[in-house]
Coordinates of C-alpha atoms in Angstrom, one line a residue:
M201 CA 58.6 -24.0 14.6
G202 CA 60.4 -21.0 16.2
Y203 CA 60.4 -19.2 13.0
V204 CA 56.6 -19.8 12.7
K205 CA 56.0 -18.3 16.2
R206 CA 58.2 -15.2 15.4
M207 CA 56.4 -14.8 12.1
T208 CA 52.9 -15.0 13.8
A209 CA 53.9 -12.6 16.5
G210 CA 55.1 -10.2 13.9
L211 CA 51.8 -10.4 12.1
C212 CA 49.7 -10.1 15.2
L213 CA 51.4 -6.8 16.2
P214 CA 50.4 -4.6 13.2
L215 CA 47.0 -6.5 13.0
G216 CA 46.3 -5.5 16.7
L217 CA 47.4 -1.9 15.9
F218 CA 45.1 -1.8 12.9
L219 CA 42.1 -3.1 14.9
C220 CA 42.7 -0.4 17.5
L221 CA 42.8 2.3 14.9
A222 CA 39.8 0.9 13.0
G223 CA 36.5 2.7 13.7
C224 CA 38.2 5.3 16.1
S225 CA 36.5 8.3 14.2
T226 CA 34.7 9.1 11.0
M227 CA 35.1 11.7 8.3
A228 CA 31.5 12.9 8.6
P229 CA 31.2 16.6 9.2
Q230 CA 30.2 17.7 12.7
Y231 CA 26.5 17.7 13.1
A232 CA 24.8 21.0 14.0
Q233 CA 21.1 21.2 14.5
P234 CA 19.6 23.7 12.1
A235 CA 17.9 26.7 13.6
A236 CA 14.2 26.6 13.5
P237 CA 12.9 28.8 10.7
V238 CA 9.8 29.9 12.7
P239 CA 9.0 32.6 15.3
P240 CA 9.9 31.9 18.9
A241 CA 6.2 32.4 19.8
W242 CA 2.8 31.4 18.5
P243 CA 0.9 34.1 16.5
S244 CA -1.2 36.5 18.4
G245 CA -4.2 38.6 17.5
P246 CA -8.1 38.6 17.7
A247 CA -8.3 34.9 16.7
Y248 CA -5.8 33.8 19.4
K249 CA -7.4 34.0 22.8
E250 CA -5.7 32.8 25.9
P251 CA -7.6 29.6 27.1
A252 CA -9.3 29.8 30.5
G253 CA -8.6 27.0 32.7
A254 CA -6.5 25.0 30.4
A255 CA -4.3 22.2 31.6
S256 CA -0.9 23.1 32.4
K257 CA 0.5 19.6 31.7
P258 CA 2.2 19.4 28.3
V259 CA 0.0 17.7 25.8
A260 CA 2.8 15.3 24.8
D261 CA 2.7 14.0 28.5
I262 CA -1.0 13.3 28.4
P263 CA -1.8 9.6 27.3
W264 CA -4.7 9.4 25.0
Q265 CA -6.5 7.3 27.5
E266 CA -6.6 10.3 29.8
F267 CA -7.5 12.8 27.0
F268 CA -10.3 10.8 25.3
V269 CA -12.6 9.7 28.1
D270 CA -15.5 8.5 26.0
Q271 CA -15.8 4.7 26.6
K272 CA -17.0 3.9 23.1
L273 CA -14.2 6.0 21.6
Q274 CA -11.5 4.3 23.8
K275 CA -12.5 0.9 22.7
L276 CA -12.4 2.0 19.1
I277 CA -8.8 3.4 19.6
D278 CA -7.7 0.3 21.2
L279 CA -9.1 -1.7 18.1
A280 CA -7.3 0.7 15.8
L281 CA -4.0 0.4 17.5
A282 CA -4.3 -3.4 17.3
N283 CA -5.6 -3.8 13.7
N284 CA -4.9 -0.6 11.7
R285 CA -2.8 -1.6 8.6
D286 CA -0.8 1.7 8.4
L287 CA 0.3 1.2 12.1
K288 CA 1.3 -2.3 11.2
V289 CA 3.3 -1.2 8.3
A290 CA 5.0 1.3 10.4
A291 CA 6.0 -1.3 13.0
L292 CA 7.2 -3.7 10.4
N293 CA 9.3 -0.8 8.9
I294 CA 11.1 -0.6 12.4
E295 CA 11.8 -4.3 12.3
R296 CA 13.2 -3.9 8.8
S297 CA 15.3 -1.0 9.7
R298 CA 16.7 -2.7 12.9
A299 CA 17.7 -5.7 10.8
L300 CA 19.4 -3.4 8.1
Y301 CA 21.2 -1.6 10.9
Q302 CA 22.4 -4.9 12.4
I303 CA 23.7 -6.0 8.9
Q304 CA 25.6 -2.8 8.6
R305 CA 26.9 -2.9 12.1
S306 CA 28.2 -6.5 11.5
D307 CA 30.7 -5.1 8.9
L308 CA 32.7 -3.5 11.8
F309 CA 33.8 -7.1 12.9
P310 CA 35.7 -9.8 11.1
K311 CA 33.6 -12.6 9.8
V312 CA 35.0 -16.0 10.7
D313 CA 34.1 -19.1 8.7
A314 CA 34.9 -22.8 9.2
T315 CA 35.9 -24.6 6.1
A316 CA 36.5 -28.2 4.9
D317 CA 37.9 -28.7 1.5
G318 CA 38.8 -31.7 -0.6
N319 CA 40.7 -31.4 -4.0
F320 CA 41.3 -34.2 -6.3
Q321 CA 43.4 -33.6 -9.4
R322 CA 45.1 -35.7 -12.1
L323 CA 48.1 -34.2 -13.7
P324 CA 49.1 -35.3 -17.2
E325 CA 52.6 -36.7 -18.0
D326 CA 53.9 -33.3 -19.3
F327 CA 52.8 -31.5 -16.1
S328 CA 53.8 -34.0 -13.5
G329 CA 57.7 -33.7 -13.8
T330 CA 57.9 -37.4 -13.3
G331 CA 57.3 -38.5 -16.8
R332 CA 54.1 -40.2 -16.0
A333 CA 50.5 -39.2 -14.9
V334 CA 50.0 -38.2 -11.3
T335 CA 46.9 -38.1 -9.2
V336 CA 47.1 -35.5 -6.4
D337 CA 44.6 -35.5 -3.4
Q338 CA 44.5 -32.6 -1.0
Y339 CA 42.4 -32.3 2.2
S340 CA 42.2 -29.2 4.5
V341 CA 40.1 -28.0 7.4
G342 CA 40.4 -24.6 9.1
L343 CA 38.9 -21.2 10.2
G344 CA 39.3 -18.1 8.1
V345 CA 38.6 -14.4 7.9
S346 CA 37.5 -13.2 4.5
S347 CA 37.8 -9.7 3.3
Y348 CA 37.6 -7.9 6.6
E349 CA 38.0 -4.1 6.1
L350 CA 40.1 -2.2 8.5
D351 CA 38.0 0.9 9.1
L352 CA 40.9 3.3 9.4
F353 CA 39.0 6.3 7.9
G354 CA 35.6 5.5 9.2
R355 CA 33.8 4.5 6.0
V356 CA 32.1 1.3 7.6
R357 CA 31.3 3.3 10.8
S358 CA 29.7 6.1 8.8
L359 CA 27.5 3.7 6.9
K360 CA 26.6 2.1 10.3
D361 CA 25.7 5.5 11.7
Q362 CA 23.5 6.2 8.7
A363 CA 21.7 2.9 9.2
L364 CA 21.3 3.7 12.9
E365 CA 19.7 7.0 12.2
Q366 CA 17.4 5.4 9.6
Y367 CA 16.3 3.0 12.3
F368 CA 15.6 5.8 14.8
A369 CA 13.7 7.7 12.0
T370 CA 11.4 4.7 11.5
E371 CA 10.6 4.5 15.3
H372 CA 9.6 8.2 15.2
A373 CA 7.5 7.5 12.1
R374 CA 5.6 4.8 13.9
R375 CA 4.9 7.2 16.8
S376 CA 3.8 9.8 14.3
V377 CA 1.4 7.3 12.6
Q378 CA 0.0 6.3 16.1
I379 CA -0.7 9.9 17.1
S380 CA -2.3 10.7 13.8
L381 CA -4.3 7.4 14.0
V382 CA -5.7 8.2 17.4
S383 CA -6.7 11.7 16.2
Q384 CA -8.2 10.2 13.0
V385 CA -10.2 7.6 14.9
A386 CA -11.6 10.5 17.1
A387 CA -12.4 12.7 14.0
T388 CA -14.1 9.9 12.2
Y389 CA -16.1 9.0 15.2
L390 CA -17.2 12.6 15.6
T391 CA -18.2 13.0 12.0
L392 CA -20.4 9.9 12.2
A393 CA -22.0 11.2 15.4
A394 CA -22.7 14.6 13.7
D395 CA -24.1 13.1 10.6
R396 CA -26.2 10.7 12.7
E397 CA -27.5 13.8 14.6
R398 CA -28.2 15.6 11.2
L399 CA -30.1 12.6 10.0
Q400 CA -32.2 12.5 13.2
L401 CA -33.0 16.2 12.8
A402 CA -33.9 15.7 9.2
R403 CA -36.4 13.0 10.2
E404 CA -37.8 15.1 12.9
T405 CA -38.1 18.0 10.5
L406 CA -39.9 15.7 8.0
T407 CA -42.4 14.6 10.5
S408 CA -43.1 18.2 11.5
Q409 CA -43.3 19.2 7.7
Q410 CA -45.8 16.4 7.1
S411 CA -48.0 17.5 10.0
S412 CA -47.9 21.1 8.5
Y413 CA -48.6 19.7 5.0
Q414 CA -51.7 17.8 6.3
L415 CA -52.9 20.9 8.2
T416 CA -52.4 23.0 5.1
R417 CA -54.2 20.4 2.9
S418 CA -57.2 20.4 5.3
R419 CA -57.3 24.2 5.1
F420 CA -57.1 24.0 1.4
E421 CA -59.9 21.6 1.0
A422 CA -62.0 23.8 3.3
G423 CA -61.2 26.8 1.1
V424 CA -59.1 28.6 3.7
S425 CA -55.7 28.1 2.2
S426 CA -54.8 28.6 -1.4
A427 CA -53.2 26.0 -3.7
L428 CA -50.0 28.1 -3.5
D429 CA -49.9 27.4 0.2
L430 CA -50.4 23.7 -0.5
H431 CA -47.6 23.4 -2.9
Q432 CA -45.2 25.5 -0.7
A433 CA -45.9 23.0 2.2
Q434 CA -45.2 20.2 -0.3
T435 CA -41.7 21.6 -1.2
S436 CA -40.8 21.6 2.5
V437 CA -41.8 17.9 2.8
D438 CA -39.8 17.0 -0.3
A439 CA -36.7 19.0 0.8
A440 CA -36.8 17.1 4.1
R441 CA -37.0 13.8 2.3
V442 CA -34.0 14.8 0.2
D443 CA -31.9 15.5 3.2
I444 CA -32.9 12.3 4.9
A445 CA -31.6 10.4 1.8
R446 CA -28.5 12.5 1.8
F447 CA -27.6 12.0 5.4
T448 CA -28.4 8.3 5.3
T449 CA -25.8 8.0 2.7
L450 CA -23.2 10.0 4.6
V451 CA -23.9 8.0 7.7
A452 CA -23.2 4.8 5.8
Q453 CA -20.0 6.3 4.4
D454 CA -18.9 7.4 7.8
E455 CA -19.4 3.9 9.2
N456 CA -17.2 2.5 6.3
A457 CA -14.6 5.1 7.0
L458 CA -14.6 4.2 10.7
S459 CA -14.3 0.5 10.0
L460 CA -11.3 1.3 7.7
V461 CA -9.4 3.4 10.2
V462 CA -10.2 0.9 13.0
G463 CA -9.1 -2.0 10.7
S464 CA -12.1 -4.2 11.4
K465 CA -15.9 -4.2 11.4
V466 CA -17.1 -2.0 14.1
E467 CA -19.8 -3.4 16.3
V468 CA -23.2 -1.4 16.4
D469 CA -22.9 -0.9 20.1
L470 CA -19.7 1.0 19.7
L471 CA -21.3 3.5 17.1
P472 CA -22.1 7.0 18.5
T473 CA -25.7 8.2 18.4
A474 CA -25.1 11.9 18.7
L475 CA -22.2 14.4 19.5
S476 CA -21.1 14.1 23.1
E477 CA -19.8 17.1 25.0
T478 CA -17.9 14.6 27.3
L479 CA -15.7 13.2 24.6
T480 CA -12.6 14.5 26.2
A481 CA -11.6 15.2 29.8
L482 CA -10.2 18.6 28.8
K483 CA -12.1 21.5 27.5
D484 CA -8.8 23.3 26.5
V485 CA -5.2 22.6 26.3
A486 CA -2.0 24.8 26.7
P487 CA 0.0 25.0 23.7
G488 CA 3.3 25.7 25.4
L489 CA 6.3 27.3 23.6
P490 CA 6.9 26.4 19.9
S491 CA 10.5 25.3 20.8
D492 CA 9.1 22.7 23.4
V493 CA 6.3 21.6 21.0
L494 CA 8.2 21.3 17.9
L495 CA 11.2 19.5 19.4
R496 CA 9.0 16.7 20.8
R497 CA 6.9 16.1 17.8
P498 CA 7.8 12.7 16.3
D499 CA 7.6 13.8 12.7
I500 CA 10.1 16.6 13.5
L501 CA 12.4 14.1 15.3
Q502 CA 12.1 11.7 12.3
A503 CA 13.2 14.6 9.8
E504 CA 16.2 15.3 12.0
N505 CA 17.3 11.6 12.2
L506 CA 17.2 11.5 8.4
L507 CA 19.3 14.7 8.3
K508 CA 21.7 13.0 10.7
G509 CA 21.8 9.9 8.5
A510 CA 22.5 12.1 5.4
N511 CA 25.4 13.8 7.3
A512 CA 26.9 10.5 8.3
N513 CA 26.8 9.3 4.6
I514 CA 29.1 12.3 3.8
G515 CA 31.7 10.6 6.0
A516 CA 31.5 7.3 3.9
A517 CA 31.8 9.3 0.6
R518 CA 34.8 11.3 1.9
A519 CA 36.5 8.1 3.2
A520 CA 36.3 6.5 -0.4
F521 CA 39.1 8.8 -1.4
F522 CA 41.4 7.2 0.9
P523 CA 43.2 3.7 1.0
R524 CA 41.1 0.7 1.8
I525 CA 42.7 -2.2 3.6
T526 CA 41.3 -5.6 3.6
L527 CA 42.5 -8.8 5.5
V528 CA 42.2 -12.3 4.3
S529 CA 43.6 -14.9 6.6
S530 CA 43.1 -18.5 7.5
V531 CA 44.5 -21.2 9.9
G532 CA 44.0 -24.8 9.9
L533 CA 45.3 -28.3 8.8
G534 CA 46.3 -29.7 5.5
S535 CA 47.3 -33.0 4.1
D536 CA 47.6 -35.0 0.9
D537 CA 46.1 -38.0 2.8
L538 CA 42.7 -37.8 4.6
A539 CA 44.3 -40.1 7.4
G540 CA 47.1 -37.7 7.9
L541 CA 45.0 -34.6 8.2
F542 CA 45.3 -34.4 12.0
K543 CA 48.9 -35.6 12.4
S544 CA 51.7 -33.4 13.5
G545 CA 53.1 -31.3 10.8
S546 CA 49.9 -30.7 9.1
F547 CA 49.4 -27.2 10.5
A548 CA 49.0 -24.4 7.8
W549 CA 48.1 -20.7 7.8
S550 CA 47.9 -17.9 5.4
F551 CA 47.7 -14.1 5.8
A552 CA 47.0 -11.8 2.9
P553 CA 46.5 -8.2 3.6
R554 CA 45.4 -6.1 0.6
I555 CA 45.6 -2.3 0.2
S556 CA 43.9 -0.4 -2.5
L557 CA 44.3 3.3 -3.3
P558 CA 42.0 5.1 -5.8
I559 CA 44.0 6.8 -8.4
F560 CA 41.8 7.2 -11.4
D561 CA 37.9 6.5 -11.2
G562 CA 36.7 8.9 -13.8
G563 CA 35.3 11.3 -11.2
S564 CA 33.0 8.6 -9.6
N565 CA 34.2 9.4 -5.9
R566 CA 33.9 13.1 -6.4
A567 CA 30.4 12.7 -7.9
S568 CA 29.4 10.4 -4.9
L569 CA 30.6 13.0 -2.5
T570 CA 28.6 15.6 -4.3
V571 CA 25.5 13.5 -4.1
A572 CA 26.1 12.9 -0.4
E573 CA 26.4 16.6 0.3
V574 CA 23.4 17.6 -1.8
D575 CA 21.4 14.8 0.0
R576 CA 22.4 16.5 3.3
D577 CA 21.3 19.9 2.0
I578 CA 17.9 18.3 0.8
A579 CA 17.5 16.8 4.3
V580 CA 18.1 20.1 6.0
A581 CA 15.4 21.8 3.7
Q582 CA 13.0 18.9 4.6
Y583 CA 13.7 19.3 8.1
E584 CA 13.1 23.0 8.1
K585 CA 10.0 22.4 6.1
A586 CA 8.7 19.9 8.6
I587 CA 9.1 22.4 11.3
Q588 CA 7.3 25.2 9.3
T589 CA 4.5 22.7 8.6
A590 CA 4.2 21.8 12.1
F591 CA 4.1 25.5 13.2
Q592 CA 1.4 26.3 10.7
E593 CA -0.7 23.2 11.9
V594 CA -0.5 24.3 15.5
A595 CA -1.2 27.9 14.6
D596 CA -4.3 27.1 12.5
A597 CA -5.6 24.9 15.3
L598 CA -5.0 27.7 17.9
A599 CA -6.8 30.2 15.7
Q600 CA -9.9 28.0 15.4
R601 CA -9.7 27.3 19.2
G602 CA -9.7 31.1 20.0
T603 CA -13.0 31.7 18.1
I604 CA -14.9 28.4 18.2
D605 CA -16.6 28.9 21.5
D606 CA -17.9 32.3 20.2
Q607 CA -19.1 30.6 17.1
V608 CA -21.0 27.9 19.1
A609 CA -22.6 30.4 21.5
A610 CA -23.6 32.7 18.5
Q611 CA -25.1 29.7 16.6
Q612 CA -27.0 28.6 19.7
S613 CA -28.5 32.0 20.1
L614 CA -29.4 32.1 16.4
A615 CA -31.0 28.8 16.6
A616 CA -33.1 29.9 19.6
A617 CA -34.1 33.0 17.8
T618 CA -35.2 31.3 14.7
A619 CA -37.1 28.7 16.7
E620 CA -39.1 31.5 18.4
S621 CA -39.5 33.2 14.8
Y622 CA -40.9 30.0 13.5
R623 CA -43.3 29.7 16.4
L624 CA -44.7 33.2 15.9
S625 CA -45.0 32.9 12.2
Q626 CA -46.9 29.6 12.5
A627 CA -49.2 31.3 14.9
R628 CA -49.7 34.3 12.7
Y629 CA -50.4 32.1 9.7
E630 CA -53.1 30.1 11.6
K631 CA -54.7 33.4 12.5
G632 CA -54.7 34.5 8.9
V633 CA -52.3 37.5 9.6
D634 CA -49.4 36.2 7.4
S635 CA -49.2 33.9 4.3
Y636 CA -47.6 30.5 4.4
L637 CA -44.5 31.9 2.6
T638 CA -43.5 33.5 5.9
V639 CA -44.0 30.1 7.8
L640 CA -41.9 28.5 5.1
D641 CA -39.1 30.9 5.3
S642 CA -39.1 30.6 9.1
Q643 CA -39.0 26.7 8.8
R644 CA -36.0 26.9 6.4
S645 CA -34.2 29.3 8.6
L646 CA -34.7 27.3 11.8
Y647 CA -33.6 24.0 10.0
G648 CA -30.5 25.6 8.7
A649 CA -29.6 27.1 12.0
Q650 CA -30.0 23.8 13.7
Q651 CA -27.9 22.1 11.2
N652 CA -25.1 24.7 11.5
L653 CA -25.2 24.4 15.3
I654 CA -24.3 20.8 14.8
T655 CA -21.5 21.7 12.5
A656 CA -20.3 24.3 14.9
R657 CA -20.3 21.8 17.9
L658 CA -18.5 19.2 15.7
S659 CA -15.8 21.8 14.8
R660 CA -15.2 22.5 18.5
L661 CA -14.8 18.9 19.4
T662 CA -12.7 18.1 16.3
N663 CA -10.5 21.2 17.0
L664 CA -9.6 19.5 20.4
A665 CA -8.6 16.2 18.8
T666 CA -6.6 18.2 16.2
L667 CA -4.8 20.1 18.9
Y668 CA -4.0 16.9 20.7
K669 CA -2.4 15.7 17.5
V670 CA -0.4 18.8 16.3
L671 CA 0.8 19.4 19.9
G672 CA 2.4 15.9 19.9
G673 CA -0.3 14.4 22.2
G674 CA 0.9 11.1 23.7
S675 CA 4.2 11.2 21.9
E676 CA 6.2 9.9 24.9

């Protein structure tokens, strides 16, 4: 019995030493964040005007509830966050990555199993050693550790670090999907509002054109107007009818798109009737510095986490060149008689350390290391591309923001001027000074100017939603 105690103590000492050494460090290269391959400031020029009265609060710190204040839109965004399938997939991916990380992390600890065995064997005469057949019964119960790897060179820890970075990346991916979803709901909502306004304008134009047609028809029947004037008036009526049919289709498609992004059927009372200038609480936003914006965007953080994971995987590939030590041990009770299983003297134990050192693997480990290093380089390129893409998205949105107010103002002035031109041409035609062709041209110009004004207003509001997204709005 004393020998057993000395033997157990002798085994525990190196085992404890191994456990202390295991996982102390990894062979992964020291991570260094790549320099951002973009300028330190946003572009400047005629298209980039400094906003007047922009909020000084970073967009990333503004919750979407504070940015989008339209009550209908807020309800739609709430529905989308609850029902949108893309967001659900992103959330499920987080759960999956968390479970994968927990699986990988569990390899850092020994797995202890309880076992109970029974073995019944008949030995023939030639094998028994007694000259006659023997039946052997064996019973055992115990606890055992199977194939626990001492992580002396950080292989298991590197794999755990990679799984952890993958988990972080999926969390940032979910945040990125949520920001994009909020902006997409707003953009779809605005497009539907604009198309409904265009449809209403087309209907009003048709009513006006029908009145003009009836007047022209009366003048034709009275011999005052020519057949050319009558047919020209008919073309205006038909053109308006075509636009009504076209915008009716677009409105239906917009409603379908809104139902898809929301994830459920949208109630009629939540649909917009026209573009609202009070869609957002802010009329402008401050872009901040590129370094601040890009470092807080979830898609950039996601790309960096994937880069860190690829960097950690190099540590696992390097550790494969070094010895791998695994432990198999068990302790329990054994007996050839079930009744004697728990009697004194039935104690049994085993300890079987195993070390393996790669000598010749046909270049497999070297190739695996090369793959890991190339994967890291690919991740660096993808991280840099994500930064460049984000920089372009913000720069494009800022370029539109710098000129959109001028576009809207100019379009409003154009619409007002064409409305007056149409009024004057109509009066001159009724007095016989001009032909109906002048009236027709004025009508078309006015209708086009009004439609373009709706487009310009839509662009201004959509630009605010886009800026909220590309500047990482509500990412915290």
